Amino acid sequence: MNYYSYKMMFIFFGLLSMISIRTESSIVPTADFNKDFFVTWSPSHVNTSADGHERSLKLDQESGAGFASNQMFLFGQINMQIKLVPGHSAGTVVAYYLSSDQPNRDEIDFEFLGNVDGQPYILQTNLYANGFDNREERINLWFDPSKDFHTYSILWNLHQIVFMVDWVPIRVYRNHADKGVPFPRWQPMSIKASIWNGDSWATRGGRDKIDWSKGPFIASFRNHKIDACVWSGNARFCRAENSANWWNKERYSTLTSTQRRLFRWVRKYHVIYDYCQDNDRFNNNLPKECFLPKY
């Protein structure tokens, strides 16, 4: 079996392993951008379909744009289908993330870094936990994310945070709070998305700037699904292990055996930067979680 066949086999079994998560009942069932989100900036650069199921954000020399969820959540799973800026997208950043908006903020980030035409998009993930960040990882995706919609998911529970692309786990951050590792577990977060000018750093460290003649730059979002505990001021309710909070059940406390194989495949073939391997950045004092199990 050749490399491509192995890759497709892994992705197929990864899809099968995640079906049970996808079919749980949704806490926020509308999947209507007009009902579930509000525009945070530049409404003239936001376009929403008549049925509310799809929304696009535009970046030009005048402005970028963004939106955020009307509600805040503490634990759950968030899925969003995204199609990224096609063609020459160097310097652009499309972000999809959870954020607590507090001084000691918690945040779980997908950041899509545009590139010059013909070069791969880079997906950067990052975490803030109690105000601490510097936990970036970067991968090259195994497909062109500007050609079609793909599903980007965050599973966040008491045990772990799992970043997934089309149900393939690309990153895992375990709850090692008992060992002194910061983990987002008390602050509710809202769901946000934006497109903005990041050409001071996003592409080759800022060497490739936005070519405005290629714009406007448009990213599209659709078919969001929010299976999460809606914040009502009581952390105990969201931390409970019950039928409503399915994501806190024991079966979601670690990766399945199939997910582990997929995860190792991503780590071997697609990771291009891992903060846990950047001794220079941390002066040979890597964060504690770098030496602890991921699953």
mmCIF file of C-alpha atoms in Angstrom:
data_model
loop_
_atom_site.group_PDB
_atom_site.id
_atom_site.type_symbol
_atom_site.label_atom_id
_atom_site.label_comp_id
_atom_site.label_asym_id
_atom_site.label_seq_id
_atom_site.Cartn_x
_atom_site.Cartn_y
_atom_site.Cartn_z
ATOM 1 C CA MET A 1 0.000 0.000 0.000
ATOM 2 C CA ASN A 2 1.509 3.368 -1.011
ATOM 3 C CA TYR A 3 1.749 6.488 1.136
ATOM 4 C CA TYR A 4 -1.350 8.098 -0.360
ATOM 5 C CA SER A 5 -3.418 4.958 0.317
ATOM 6 C CA TYR A 6 -2.256 4.880 3.927
ATOM 7 C CA LYS A 7 -3.220 8.503 4.306
ATOM 8 C CA MET A 8 -6.716 7.988 2.944
ATOM 9 C CA MET A 9 -7.188 4.874 5.081
ATOM 10 C CA PHE A 10 -6.293 6.793 8.233
ATOM 11 C CA ILE A 11 -8.652 9.634 7.395
ATOM 12 C CA PHE A 12 -11.487 7.194 6.639
ATOM 13 C CA PHE A 13 -11.143 5.404 9.961
ATOM 14 C CA GLY A 14 -10.832 8.737 11.703
ATOM 15 C CA LEU A 15 -14.203 9.734 10.289
ATOM 16 C CA LEU A 16 -15.748 6.509 11.548
ATOM 17 C CA SER A 17 -14.323 6.991 15.018
ATOM 18 C CA MET A 18 -15.864 10.450 15.354
ATOM 19 C CA ILE A 19 -19.412 9.710 14.172
ATOM 20 C CA SER A 20 -20.742 9.237 17.706
ATOM 21 C CA ILE A 21 -19.615 12.746 18.610
ATOM 22 C CA ARG A 22 -21.248 14.296 15.575
ATOM 23 C CA THR A 23 -24.640 12.720 16.210
ATOM 24 C CA GLU A 24 -25.100 13.872 19.819
ATOM 25 C CA SER A 25 -27.924 16.360 20.317
ATOM 26 C CA SER A 26 -26.893 19.991 19.961
ATOM 27 C CA ILE A 27 -27.195 22.498 22.802
ATOM 28 C CA VAL A 28 -27.443 25.356 20.279
ATOM 29 C CA PRO A 29 -29.340 23.737 17.389
ATOM 30 C CA THR A 30 -30.148 26.673 15.104
ATOM 31 C CA ALA A 31 -26.964 26.816 12.945
ATOM 32 C CA ASP A 32 -28.095 30.321 11.955
ATOM 33 C CA PHE A 33 -25.362 32.947 11.940
ATOM 34 C CA ASN A 34 -27.936 35.715 12.393
ATOM 35 C CA LYS A 35 -29.274 34.109 15.567
ATOM 36 C CA ASP A 36 -26.105 32.623 17.063
ATOM 37 C CA PHE A 37 -23.560 35.377 16.323
ATOM 38 C CA PHE A 38 -23.246 39.150 16.133
ATOM 39 C CA VAL A 39 -20.891 41.196 13.959
ATOM 40 C CA THR A 40 -18.044 42.574 16.055
ATOM 41 C CA TRP A 41 -16.514 44.902 13.497
ATOM 42 C CA SER A 42 -16.909 46.229 9.966
ATOM 43 C CA PRO A 43 -20.456 45.040 9.105
ATOM 44 C CA SER A 44 -19.968 46.298 5.534
ATOM 45 C CA HIS A 45 -17.359 43.528 5.158
ATOM 46 C CA VAL A 46 -19.685 40.758 6.370
ATOM 47 C CA ASN A 47 -22.113 38.973 4.069
ATOM 48 C CA THR A 48 -24.649 36.411 5.326
ATOM 49 C CA SER A 49 -26.829 34.146 3.192
ATOM 50 C CA ALA A 50 -30.595 34.614 3.247
ATOM 51 C CA ASP A 51 -31.127 31.451 5.319
ATOM 52 C CA GLY A 52 -28.361 32.401 7.777
ATOM 53 C CA HIS A 53 -26.421 29.180 7.161
ATOM 54 C CA GLU A 54 -23.365 30.746 5.506
ATOM 55 C CA ARG A 55 -21.337 33.866 6.233
ATOM 56 C CA SER A 56 -18.319 35.397 4.512
ATOM 57 C CA LEU A 57 -15.757 37.895 5.797
ATOM 58 C CA LYS A 58 -13.862 40.299 3.558
ATOM 59 C CA LEU A 59 -10.457 41.906 3.957
ATOM 60 C CA ASP A 60 -9.410 44.899 1.859
ATOM 61 C CA GLN A 61 -7.298 48.003 2.391
ATOM 62 C CA GLU A 62 -10.156 49.604 4.288
ATOM 63 C CA SER A 63 -10.773 46.909 6.908
ATOM 64 C CA GLY A 64 -11.055 43.299 7.917
ATOM 65 C CA ALA A 65 -14.110 41.907 9.718
ATOM 66 C CA GLY A 66 -15.235 39.617 12.501
ATOM 67 C CA PHE A 67 -18.114 38.062 14.405
ATOM 68 C CA ALA A 68 -18.654 36.480 17.818
ATOM 69 C CA SER A 69 -21.210 34.222 19.478
ATOM 70 C CA ASN A 70 -24.078 35.730 21.442
ATOM 71 C CA GLN A 71 -23.489 33.244 24.251
ATOM 72 C CA MET A 72 -20.495 32.047 26.201
ATOM 73 C CA PHE A 73 -19.668 28.415 26.890
ATOM 74 C CA LEU A 74 -17.706 26.324 29.356
ATOM 75 C CA PHE A 75 -16.685 22.992 27.762
ATOM 76 C CA GLY A 76 -18.158 21.265 24.741
ATOM 77 C CA GLN A 77 -17.434 20.743 21.067
ATOM 78 C CA ILE A 78 -17.542 23.451 18.404
ATOM 79 C CA ASN A 79 -17.524 22.590 14.683
ATOM 80 C CA MET A 80 -17.196 25.104 11.867
ATOM 81 C CA GLN A 81 -16.828 24.546 8.140
ATOM 82 C CA ILE A 82 -14.458 27.084 6.584
ATOM 83 C CA LYS A 83 -13.248 27.807 3.057
ATOM 84 C CA LEU A 84 -10.156 29.989 3.054
ATOM 85 C CA VAL A 85 -8.939 32.792 0.820
ATOM 86 C CA PRO A 86 -7.965 31.347 -2.595
ATOM 87 C CA GLY A 87 -4.942 32.216 -4.676
ATOM 88 C CA HIS A 88 -2.369 34.715 -3.432
ATOM 89 C CA SER A 89 -3.261 35.136 0.246
ATOM 90 C CA ALA A 90 0.137 36.083 1.719
ATOM 91 C CA GLY A 91 -0.136 38.273 4.810
ATOM 92 C CA THR A 92 -3.778 37.468 5.507
ATOM 93 C CA VAL A 93 -4.884 35.768 8.710
ATOM 94 C CA VAL A 94 -8.218 33.991 9.179
ATOM 95 C CA ALA A 95 -8.889 33.208 12.831
ATOM 96 C CA TYR A 96 -11.478 30.890 14.389
ATOM 97 C CA TYR A 97 -11.195 30.570 18.138
ATOM 98 C CA LEU A 98 -12.624 30.565 21.649
ATOM 99 C CA SER A 99 -11.754 33.423 24.000
ATOM 100 C CA SER A 100 -12.645 34.443 27.544
ATOM 101 C CA ASP A 101 -11.751 38.146 27.006
ATOM 102 C CA GLN A 102 -10.322 38.463 30.504
ATOM 103 C CA PRO A 103 -6.934 39.956 31.525
ATOM 104 C CA ASN A 104 -5.847 36.431 32.524
ATOM 105 C CA ARG A 105 -7.563 35.134 29.445
ATOM 106 C CA ASP A 106 -8.081 31.616 28.247
ATOM 107 C CA GLU A 107 -8.098 31.107 24.489
ATOM 108 C CA ILE A 108 -8.114 28.202 22.026
ATOM 109 C CA ASP A 109 -7.052 29.280 18.533
ATOM 110 C CA PHE A 110 -7.109 28.153 14.949
ATOM 111 C CA GLU A 111 -5.174 30.691 12.847
ATOM 112 C CA PHE A 112 -4.882 30.177 9.095
ATOM 113 C CA LEU A 113 -1.840 31.929 7.670
ATOM 114 C CA GLY A 114 -2.101 32.825 4.007
ATOM 115 C CA ASN A 115 0.737 32.253 1.574
ATOM 116 C CA VAL A 116 2.007 33.246 -1.841
ATOM 117 C CA ASP A 117 0.220 31.585 -4.721
ATOM 118 C CA GLY A 118 1.308 27.959 -5.116
ATOM 119 C CA GLN A 119 2.623 27.572 -1.571
ATOM 120 C CA PRO A 120 0.680 25.729 1.140
ATOM 121 C CA TYR A 121 -1.520 27.408 3.711
ATOM 122 C CA ILE A 122 -0.130 27.101 7.232
ATOM 123 C CA LEU A 123 -2.460 26.258 10.093
ATOM 124 C CA GLN A 124 -1.242 27.626 13.401
ATOM 125 C CA THR A 125 -2.867 26.569 16.669
ATOM 126 C CA ASN A 126 -2.272 28.319 19.966
ATOM 127 C CA LEU A 127 -3.479 28.251 23.547
ATOM 128 C CA TYR A 128 -3.769 30.818 26.281
ATOM 129 C CA ALA A 129 -4.266 29.395 29.760
ATOM 130 C CA ASN A 130 -4.711 31.825 32.635
ATOM 131 C CA GLY A 131 -2.985 34.513 30.592
ATOM 132 C CA PHE A 132 0.008 32.406 29.536
ATOM 133 C CA ASP A 133 0.508 31.728 25.836
ATOM 134 C CA ASN A 134 3.581 31.013 23.650
ATOM 135 C CA ARG A 135 2.169 27.584 22.868
ATOM 136 C CA GLU A 136 2.080 27.732 19.084
ATOM 137 C CA GLU A 137 2.186 24.752 16.779
ATOM 138 C CA ARG A 138 2.089 24.865 12.988
ATOM 139 C CA ILE A 139 1.185 22.289 10.370
ATOM 140 C CA ASN A 140 0.921 22.081 6.614
ATOM 141 C CA LEU A 141 -2.512 20.739 5.744
ATOM 142 C CA TRP A 142 -2.792 17.657 3.487
ATOM 143 C CA PHE A 143 -5.238 19.451 1.161
ATOM 144 C CA ASP A 144 -5.809 22.919 -0.277
ATOM 145 C CA PRO A 145 -8.192 24.578 2.244
ATOM 146 C CA SER A 146 -9.174 27.279 -0.248
ATOM 147 C CA LYS A 147 -10.716 24.854 -2.766
ATOM 148 C CA ASP A 148 -13.635 23.688 -0.637
ATOM 149 C CA PHE A 149 -15.106 23.755 2.850
ATOM 150 C CA HIS A 150 -13.475 21.627 5.549
ATOM 151 C CA THR A 151 -14.563 21.054 9.137
ATOM 152 C CA TYR A 152 -12.447 22.489 11.947
ATOM 153 C CA SER A 153 -13.395 21.360 15.448
ATOM 154 C CA ILE A 154 -12.459 22.041 19.038
ATOM 155 C CA LEU A 155 -13.308 19.458 21.693
ATOM 156 C CA TRP A 156 -12.814 21.025 25.128
ATOM 157 C CA ASN A 157 -13.605 19.170 28.319
ATOM 158 C CA LEU A 158 -12.282 18.583 31.821
ATOM 159 C CA HIS A 159 -9.646 16.189 30.527
ATOM 160 C CA GLN A 160 -8.249 17.573 27.285
ATOM 161 C CA ILE A 161 -8.463 20.001 24.394
ATOM 162 C CA VAL A 162 -8.413 18.369 20.964
ATOM 163 C CA PHE A 163 -8.008 20.335 17.730
ATOM 164 C CA MET A 164 -9.459 18.434 14.745
ATOM 165 C CA VAL A 165 -9.442 18.923 10.990
ATOM 166 C CA ASP A 166 -12.101 16.862 9.217
ATOM 167 C CA TRP A 167 -12.233 14.756 12.419
ATOM 168 C CA VAL A 168 -8.486 14.089 12.313
ATOM 169 C CA PRO A 169 -6.898 15.144 15.641
ATOM 170 C CA ILE A 170 -3.979 17.447 14.850
ATOM 171 C CA ARG A 171 -3.196 18.602 18.377
ATOM 172 C CA VAL A 172 -3.962 17.513 21.946
ATOM 173 C CA TYR A 173 -3.445 19.553 25.107
ATOM 174 C CA ARG A 174 -4.147 17.526 28.229
ATOM 175 C CA ASN A 175 -5.313 18.784 31.600
ATOM 176 C CA HIS A 176 -2.199 18.486 33.751
ATOM 177 C CA ALA A 177 -3.339 21.162 36.197
ATOM 178 C CA ASP A 178 -2.549 18.790 39.072
ATOM 179 C CA LYS A 179 1.086 19.006 37.971
ATOM 180 C CA GLY A 180 1.141 22.795 37.800
ATOM 181 C CA VAL A 181 0.359 23.168 34.090
ATOM 182 C CA PRO A 182 -2.185 25.929 33.266
ATOM 183 C CA PHE A 183 -5.377 24.570 31.675
ATOM 184 C CA PRO A 184 -8.546 26.464 30.655
ATOM 185 C CA ARG A 185 -11.155 25.090 33.072
ATOM 186 C CA TRP A 186 -12.974 27.886 34.895
ATOM 187 C CA GLN A 187 -13.546 30.774 32.487
ATOM 188 C CA PRO A 188 -16.376 30.652 29.928
ATOM 189 C CA MET A 189 -15.433 31.541 26.378
ATOM 190 C CA SER A 190 -17.226 32.917 23.351
ATOM 191 C CA ILE A 191 -16.741 31.690 19.782
ATOM 192 C CA LYS A 192 -15.109 34.169 17.430
ATOM 193 C CA ALA A 193 -13.977 34.408 13.823
ATOM 194 C CA SER A 194 -12.189 37.138 11.921
ATOM 195 C CA ILE A 195 -10.070 38.035 8.910
ATOM 196 C CA TRP A 196 -7.337 40.627 9.257
ATOM 197 C CA ASN A 197 -4.021 41.997 8.040
ATOM 198 C CA GLY A 198 -1.201 40.039 9.669
ATOM 199 C CA ASP A 199 1.510 40.768 7.129
ATOM 200 C CA SER A 200 3.896 42.021 9.812
ATOM 201 C CA TRP A 201 4.437 38.372 10.851
ATOM 202 C CA ALA A 202 2.105 35.827 9.237
ATOM 203 C CA THR A 203 3.944 34.799 6.058
ATOM 204 C CA ARG A 204 7.655 33.964 6.293
ATOM 205 C CA GLY A 205 7.962 36.091 9.408
ATOM 206 C CA GLY A 206 6.526 39.146 7.695
ATOM 207 C CA ARG A 207 8.718 39.054 4.597
ATOM 208 C CA ASP A 208 5.733 38.463 2.279
ATOM 209 C CA LYS A 209 3.296 41.362 2.494
ATOM 210 C CA ILE A 210 -0.308 41.545 1.332
ATOM 211 C CA ASP A 211 -0.646 42.279 -2.364
ATOM 212 C CA TRP A 212 -3.778 44.407 -2.315
ATOM 213 C CA SER A 213 -4.146 44.135 -6.087
ATOM 214 C CA LYS A 214 -5.127 40.485 -5.487
ATOM 215 C CA GLY A 215 -7.990 41.466 -3.169
ATOM 216 C CA PRO A 216 -10.525 41.641 -1.814
ATOM 217 C CA PHE A 217 -9.703 38.559 0.263
ATOM 218 C CA ILE A 218 -12.721 36.503 1.285
ATOM 219 C CA ALA A 219 -13.098 33.610 3.728
ATOM 220 C CA SER A 220 -16.393 31.746 4.069
ATOM 221 C CA PHE A 221 -17.984 29.959 7.034
ATOM 222 C CA ARG A 222 -20.948 27.590 7.145
ATOM 223 C CA ASN A 223 -22.703 24.728 8.988
ATOM 224 C CA HIS A 224 -21.496 25.578 12.464
ATOM 225 C CA LYS A 225 -22.553 23.249 15.230
ATOM 226 C CA ILE A 226 -22.288 24.181 18.902
ATOM 227 C CA ASP A 227 -22.517 21.265 21.337
ATOM 228 C CA ALA A 228 -21.504 23.080 24.492
ATOM 229 C CA CYS A 229 -22.577 24.086 27.975
ATOM 230 C CA VAL A 230 -24.140 27.543 27.777
ATOM 231 C CA TRP A 231 -22.697 29.693 30.539
ATOM 232 C CA SER A 232 -25.232 30.769 33.162
ATOM 233 C CA GLY A 233 -22.814 31.805 35.900
ATOM 234 C CA ASN A 234 -22.471 28.357 37.492
ATOM 235 C CA ALA A 235 -19.237 26.537 36.661
ATOM 236 C CA ARG A 236 -20.365 23.492 38.651
ATOM 237 C CA PHE A 237 -23.204 22.860 36.187
ATOM 238 C CA CYS A 238 -20.836 22.834 33.198
ATOM 239 C CA ARG A 239 -18.259 20.691 34.969
ATOM 240 C CA ALA A 240 -20.750 17.966 35.883
ATOM 241 C CA GLU A 241 -20.496 14.576 34.201
ATOM 242 C CA ASN A 242 -24.047 13.891 33.062
ATOM 243 C CA SER A 243 -25.993 13.048 29.912
ATOM 244 C CA ALA A 244 -26.285 16.699 28.894
ATOM 245 C CA ASN A 245 -22.543 17.303 29.208
ATOM 246 C CA TRP A 246 -21.629 14.314 27.036
ATOM 247 C CA TRP A 247 -18.161 15.727 26.312
ATOM 248 C CA ASN A 248 -17.146 15.229 29.963
ATOM 249 C CA LYS A 249 -17.823 11.488 29.872
ATOM 250 C CA GLU A 250 -14.967 9.076 30.393
ATOM 251 C CA ARG A 251 -14.971 7.970 26.740
ATOM 252 C CA TYR A 252 -13.905 11.496 25.730
ATOM 253 C CA SER A 253 -11.144 11.757 28.337
ATOM 254 C CA THR A 254 -8.472 10.632 25.870
ATOM 255 C CA LEU A 255 -8.017 9.762 22.207
ATOM 256 C CA THR A 256 -9.294 6.464 20.867
ATOM 257 C CA SER A 257 -6.767 4.024 19.413
ATOM 258 C CA THR A 258 -7.717 5.098 15.872
ATOM 259 C CA GLN A 259 -7.410 8.762 16.774
ATOM 260 C CA ARG A 260 -3.966 8.082 18.215
ATOM 261 C CA ARG A 261 -2.810 6.587 14.930
ATOM 262 C CA LEU A 262 -4.144 9.611 13.061
ATOM 263 C CA PHE A 263 -2.538 11.965 15.550
ATOM 264 C CA ARG A 264 0.845 10.284 15.176
ATOM 265 C CA TRP A 265 0.504 10.476 11.380
ATOM 266 C CA VAL A 266 -0.094 14.238 11.574
ATOM 267 C CA ARG A 267 2.852 14.676 13.943
ATOM 268 C CA LYS A 268 5.175 12.699 11.678
ATOM 269 C CA TYR A 269 4.266 14.131 8.277
ATOM 270 C CA HIS A 270 2.674 17.546 8.727
ATOM 271 C CA VAL A 271 4.007 19.395 11.796
ATOM 272 C CA ILE A 272 6.450 22.148 10.813
ATOM 273 C CA TYR A 273 6.766 23.928 14.180
ATOM 274 C CA ASP A 274 6.232 22.758 17.755
ATOM 275 C CA TYR A 275 6.959 25.074 20.676
ATOM 276 C CA CYS A 276 7.966 22.014 22.684
ATOM 277 C CA GLN A 277 10.963 21.570 20.385
ATOM 278 C CA ASP A 278 12.055 25.224 20.446
ATOM 279 C CA ASN A 279 14.758 25.220 23.110
ATOM 280 C CA ASP A 280 16.198 28.520 21.906
ATOM 281 C CA ARG A 281 12.905 30.313 22.416
ATOM 282 C CA PHE A 282 12.593 29.076 25.987
ATOM 283 C CA ASN A 283 16.300 29.244 26.865
ATOM 284 C CA ASN A 284 16.424 25.465 27.336
ATOM 285 C CA ASN A 285 13.593 25.669 29.857
ATOM 286 C CA LEU A 286 10.645 24.209 27.946
ATOM 287 C CA PRO A 287 7.155 24.421 29.488
ATOM 288 C CA LYS A 288 6.364 21.585 31.857
ATOM 289 C CA GLU A 289 3.640 20.051 29.663
ATOM 290 C CA CYS A 290 6.225 19.329 26.974
ATOM 291 C CA PHE A 291 7.467 16.447 29.127
ATOM 292 C CA LEU A 292 4.042 15.055 30.048
ATOM 293 C CA PRO A 293 1.761 12.635 28.120
ATOM 294 C CA LYS A 294 -0.543 14.048 25.453
ATOM 295 C CA TYR A 295 -3.033 11.197 25.809
#
